[in-house]
């Protein structure tokens, strides 16, 4: 699922610098590298699956339930490309 998640998120995150760690420990980056970097971690594969299926709704939900953690920076630093 890591490759699918990487591909999917790279389509949406075009600006900024966002570093992801998946539930399995894989790491990848999205964005153009500008601005302050934001590092986040998915704690469960279920959280990853939810974000893949409905990113606009699920990102907030997995953040609030604690299965998507911002490790460095702020979630306000995200720039989604719709």
CSV table of N, CA and C in Angstrom, one decimal:
chain,number,residue,atom,x,y,z
A,1,UNK,N,0.8,-1.2,0.0
A,1,UNK,CA,0.0,0.0,0.0
A,1,UNK,C,0.9,1.3,0.0
A,2,UNK,N,2.1,1.1,0.4
A,2,UNK,CA,3.0,2.3,0.5
A,2,UNK,C,3.2,3.0,-0.8
A,3,UNK,N,3.4,2.2,-1.9
A,3,UNK,CA,3.6,2.8,-3.2
A,3,UNK,C,2.3,3.5,-3.7
A,4,UNK,N,1.2,2.9,-3.5
A,4,UNK,CA,-0.1,3.6,-3.8
A,4,UNK,C,-0.3,4.9,-3.1
A,5,UNK,N,-0.1,4.9,-1.8
A,5,UNK,CA,-0.2,6.1,-1.0
A,5,UNK,C,0.7,7.2,-1.5
A,6,UNK,N,2.0,6.8,-1.8
A,6,UNK,CA,3.0,7.8,-2.2
A,6,UNK,C,2.5,8.4,-3.6
A,7,UNK,N,2.1,7.6,-4.5
A,7,UNK,CA,1.6,8.1,-5.8
A,7,UNK,C,0.4,9.0,-5.6
A,8,UNK,N,-0.6,8.6,-4.8
A,8,UNK,CA,-1.8,9.3,-4.6
A,8,UNK,C,-1.5,10.7,-3.9
A,9,UNK,N,-0.7,10.7,-2.9
A,9,UNK,CA,-0.4,12.0,-2.2
A,9,UNK,C,0.4,12.9,-3.0
A,10,UNK,N,1.3,12.4,-3.9
A,10,UNK,CA,2.1,13.2,-4.7
A,10,UNK,C,1.3,14.0,-5.8
A,11,UNK,N,0.1,13.4,-6.1
A,11,UNK,CA,-0.8,14.1,-7.0
A,11,UNK,C,-1.5,15.3,-6.4
A,12,UNK,N,-1.7,15.2,-5.1
A,12,UNK,CA,-2.4,16.3,-4.4
A,12,UNK,C,-1.5,17.3,-3.7
A,13,UNK,N,-0.4,17.0,-3.3
A,13,UNK,CA,0.5,17.9,-2.6
A,13,UNK,C,1.6,18.4,-3.6
A,14,UNK,N,1.4,19.6,-4.1
A,14,UNK,CA,2.2,20.2,-5.1
A,14,UNK,C,3.2,21.2,-4.6
A,15,UNK,N,2.8,21.9,-3.5
A,15,UNK,CA,3.7,23.0,-3.0
A,15,UNK,C,4.1,22.6,-1.6
A,16,UNK,N,5.2,23.2,-1.1
A,16,UNK,CA,5.6,23.0,0.2
A,16,UNK,C,6.5,21.8,0.3
A,17,UNK,N,6.8,21.4,1.5
A,17,UNK,CA,7.7,20.2,1.7
A,17,UNK,C,7.1,19.3,2.8
A,18,UNK,N,6.5,18.2,2.4
A,18,UNK,CA,5.9,17.3,3.4
A,18,UNK,C,6.5,15.9,3.3
A,19,UNK,N,7.0,15.5,4.5
A,19,UNK,CA,7.6,14.2,4.6
A,19,UNK,C,6.7,13.2,5.4
A,20,UNK,N,6.5,12.1,4.7
A,20,UNK,CA,5.6,11.1,5.3
A,20,UNK,C,6.3,9.9,5.8
A,21,UNK,N,5.8,9.3,6.8
A,21,UNK,CA,6.3,8.0,7.3
A,21,UNK,C,5.0,7.1,7.4
A,22,UNK,N,5.0,6.0,6.7
A,22,UNK,CA,3.8,5.1,6.6
A,22,UNK,C,3.8,4.2,7.9
A,23,UNK,N,2.7,3.5,8.0
A,23,UNK,CA,2.5,2.6,9.2
A,23,UNK,C,3.6,1.5,9.1
A,24,UNK,N,4.1,1.2,8.0
A,24,UNK,CA,5.1,0.1,7.9
A,24,UNK,C,6.5,0.7,8.0
A,25,UNK,N,6.7,2.0,8.2
A,25,UNK,CA,8.0,2.6,8.3
A,25,UNK,C,8.6,3.2,7.1
A,26,UNK,N,8.0,3.0,5.9
A,26,UNK,CA,8.5,3.6,4.7
A,26,UNK,C,8.4,5.1,4.7
A,27,UNK,N,9.4,5.8,4.1
A,27,UNK,CA,9.4,7.3,4.1
A,27,UNK,C,9.4,7.8,2.7
A,28,UNK,N,8.7,8.9,2.5
A,28,UNK,CA,8.7,9.6,1.2
A,28,UNK,C,8.3,11.0,1.4
A,29,UNK,N,8.6,11.9,0.4
A,29,UNK,CA,8.4,13.3,0.5
A,29,UNK,C,7.5,13.7,-0.7
A,30,UNK,N,6.7,14.8,-0.5
A,30,UNK,CA,5.8,15.3,-1.5
A,30,UNK,C,6.0,16.9,-1.5
A,31,UNK,N,5.7,17.5,-2.6
A,31,UNK,CA,5.8,18.9,-2.7
A,31,UNK,C,7.0,19.4,-3.5
A,32,UNK,N,7.2,20.7,-3.6
A,32,UNK,CA,8.3,21.2,-4.4
A,32,UNK,C,9.4,21.6,-3.5
A,33,UNK,N,9.4,21.4,-2.2
A,33,UNK,CA,10.5,21.6,-1.3
A,33,UNK,C,10.6,23.0,-0.8
A,34,UNK,N,9.6,23.9,-1.1
A,34,UNK,CA,9.6,25.2,-0.6
A,34,UNK,C,9.0,25.3,0.8
A,35,UNK,N,9.3,26.3,1.5
A,35,UNK,CA,8.7,26.6,2.8
A,35,UNK,C,9.3,25.7,3.9
A,36,UNK,N,8.7,25.8,5.1
A,36,UNK,CA,9.1,24.9,6.2
A,36,UNK,C,8.6,23.5,6.0
A,37,UNK,N,9.5,22.5,6.2
A,37,UNK,CA,9.0,21.2,6.1
A,37,UNK,C,8.1,20.7,7.2
A,38,UNK,N,7.2,19.9,6.8
A,38,UNK,CA,6.2,19.3,7.7
A,38,UNK,C,6.4,17.8,7.7
A,39,UNK,N,6.6,17.1,8.8
A,39,UNK,CA,6.7,15.7,8.9
A,39,UNK,C,5.5,15.1,9.6
A,40,UNK,N,5.0,14.1,8.9
A,40,UNK,CA,3.8,13.4,9.5
A,40,UNK,C,4.0,11.9,9.4
A,41,UNK,N,3.2,11.2,10.2
A,41,UNK,CA,3.3,9.7,10.3
A,41,UNK,C,1.9,9.1,10.4
A,42,UNK,N,1.7,8.1,9.6
A,42,UNK,CA,0.5,7.3,9.7
A,42,UNK,C,0.8,6.2,10.7
A,43,UNK,N,-0.1,6.0,11.7
A,43,UNK,CA,0.2,5.0,12.7
A,43,UNK,C,-0.5,3.6,12.4
A,44,UNK,N,-1.5,3.6,11.5
A,44,UNK,CA,-2.2,2.4,11.1
A,44,UNK,C,-2.4,2.3,9.6
A,45,UNK,N,-2.4,1.1,9.1
A,45,UNK,CA,-2.8,1.0,7.7
A,45,UNK,C,-4.2,1.3,7.4
A,46,UNK,N,-5.1,1.2,8.4
A,46,UNK,CA,-6.5,1.6,8.3
A,46,UNK,C,-6.6,3.1,8.0
A,47,UNK,N,-5.8,3.9,8.7
A,47,UNK,CA,-5.7,5.4,8.5
A,47,UNK,C,-5.3,5.7,7.1
A,48,UNK,N,-4.3,5.0,6.6
A,48,UNK,CA,-3.8,5.2,5.2
A,48,UNK,C,-5.0,4.8,4.2
A,49,UNK,N,-5.6,3.7,4.4
A,49,UNK,CA,-6.7,3.3,3.6
A,49,UNK,C,-7.9,4.4,3.5
A,50,UNK,N,-8.2,4.9,4.7
A,50,UNK,CA,-9.3,5.9,4.8
A,50,UNK,C,-8.9,7.2,4.0
A,51,UNK,N,-7.6,7.6,4.1
A,51,UNK,CA,-7.2,8.8,3.3
A,51,UNK,C,-7.2,8.5,1.8
A,52,UNK,N,-6.8,7.3,1.4
A,52,UNK,CA,-6.9,7.0,0.0
A,52,UNK,C,-8.3,7.0,-0.5
A,53,UNK,N,-9.3,6.5,0.2
A,53,UNK,CA,-10.6,6.4,-0.2
A,53,UNK,C,-11.4,7.8,-0.2
A,54,UNK,N,-11.1,8.6,0.8
A,54,UNK,CA,-11.8,9.9,0.9
A,54,UNK,C,-10.9,10.9,1.6
A,55,UNK,N,-9.9,11.5,0.9
A,55,UNK,CA,-8.9,12.3,1.6
A,55,UNK,C,-9.4,13.5,2.2
A,56,UNK,N,-10.4,14.2,1.7
A,56,UNK,CA,-10.8,15.5,2.3
A,56,UNK,C,-11.5,15.2,3.6
A,57,UNK,N,-12.3,14.2,3.7
A,57,UNK,CA,-12.9,13.9,5.0
A,57,UNK,C,-12.0,13.1,5.9
A,58,UNK,N,-11.3,12.1,5.4
A,58,UNK,CA,-10.6,11.2,6.3
A,58,UNK,C,-9.3,11.8,6.9
A,59,UNK,N,-8.7,12.8,6.2
A,59,UNK,CA,-7.5,13.4,6.8
A,59,UNK,C,-7.8,14.0,8.2
A,60,UNK,N,-8.9,14.8,8.3
A,60,UNK,CA,-9.3,15.4,9.5
A,60,UNK,C,-9.7,14.3,10.6
A,61,UNK,N,-10.4,13.3,10.1
A,61,UNK,CA,-10.8,12.2,11.0
A,61,UNK,C,-9.6,11.5,11.6
A,62,UNK,N,-8.7,11.1,10.8
A,62,UNK,CA,-7.5,10.3,11.3
A,62,UNK,C,-6.6,11.2,12.1
A,63,UNK,N,-6.6,12.5,11.8
A,63,UNK,CA,-5.8,13.4,12.7
A,63,UNK,C,-6.4,13.5,14.1
A,64,UNK,N,-7.8,13.6,14.1
A,64,UNK,CA,-8.5,13.8,15.4
A,64,UNK,C,-8.4,12.5,16.2
A,65,UNK,N,-8.5,11.3,15.6
A,65,UNK,CA,-8.5,10.1,16.4
A,65,UNK,C,-7.0,9.6,16.7
A,66,UNK,N,-6.0,10.4,16.2
A,66,UNK,CA,-4.7,10.1,16.7
A,66,UNK,C,-3.9,9.1,15.8
A,67,UNK,N,-4.4,8.7,14.7
A,67,UNK,CA,-3.7,7.7,13.9
A,67,UNK,C,-3.0,8.4,12.7
A,68,UNK,N,-3.0,9.7,12.7
A,68,UNK,CA,-2.2,10.5,11.8
A,68,UNK,C,-1.6,11.6,12.6
A,69,UNK,N,-0.3,11.6,12.8
A,69,UNK,CA,0.4,12.4,13.8
A,69,UNK,C,1.3,13.4,13.0
A,70,UNK,N,1.3,14.7,13.4
A,70,UNK,CA,2.2,15.7,12.9
A,70,UNK,C,3.4,15.7,13.8
A,71,UNK,N,4.6,15.3,13.3
A,71,UNK,CA,5.8,15.1,14.1
A,71,UNK,C,6.6,16.4,14.1
A,72,UNK,N,6.6,17.2,13.0
A,72,UNK,CA,7.4,18.4,12.9
A,72,UNK,C,6.6,19.4,12.0
A,73,UNK,N,6.5,20.6,12.5
A,73,UNK,CA,5.7,21.6,11.8
A,73,UNK,C,4.3,21.6,12.2
A,74,UNK,N,3.4,22.1,11.3
A,74,UNK,CA,2.0,22.3,11.6
A,74,UNK,C,1.2,21.8,10.4
A,75,UNK,N,0.1,21.2,10.7
A,75,UNK,CA,-0.9,20.7,9.7
A,75,UNK,C,-1.4,21.9,8.8
A,76,UNK,N,-1.3,23.1,9.4
A,76,UNK,CA,-1.7,24.3,8.6
A,76,UNK,C,-0.7,24.6,7.5
A,77,UNK,N,0.4,23.9,7.5
A,77,UNK,CA,1.4,24.1,6.4
A,77,UNK,C,1.1,23.3,5.1
A,78,UNK,N,0.0,22.6,5.1
A,78,UNK,CA,-0.4,21.8,4.0
A,78,UNK,C,-1.0,22.6,2.9
A,79,UNK,N,-0.6,22.3,1.7
A,79,UNK,CA,-1.2,22.9,0.5
A,79,UNK,C,-1.7,21.9,-0.5
A,80,UNK,N,-3.0,21.6,-0.4
A,80,UNK,CA,-3.6,20.6,-1.2
A,80,UNK,C,-4.0,21.2,-2.6
A,81,UNK,N,-3.7,20.4,-3.6
A,81,UNK,CA,-4.1,20.8,-5.0
A,81,UNK,C,-5.4,20.1,-5.4
A,82,UNK,N,-6.4,20.8,-5.6
A,82,UNK,CA,-7.7,20.1,-5.9
A,82,UNK,C,-7.9,20.0,-7.4
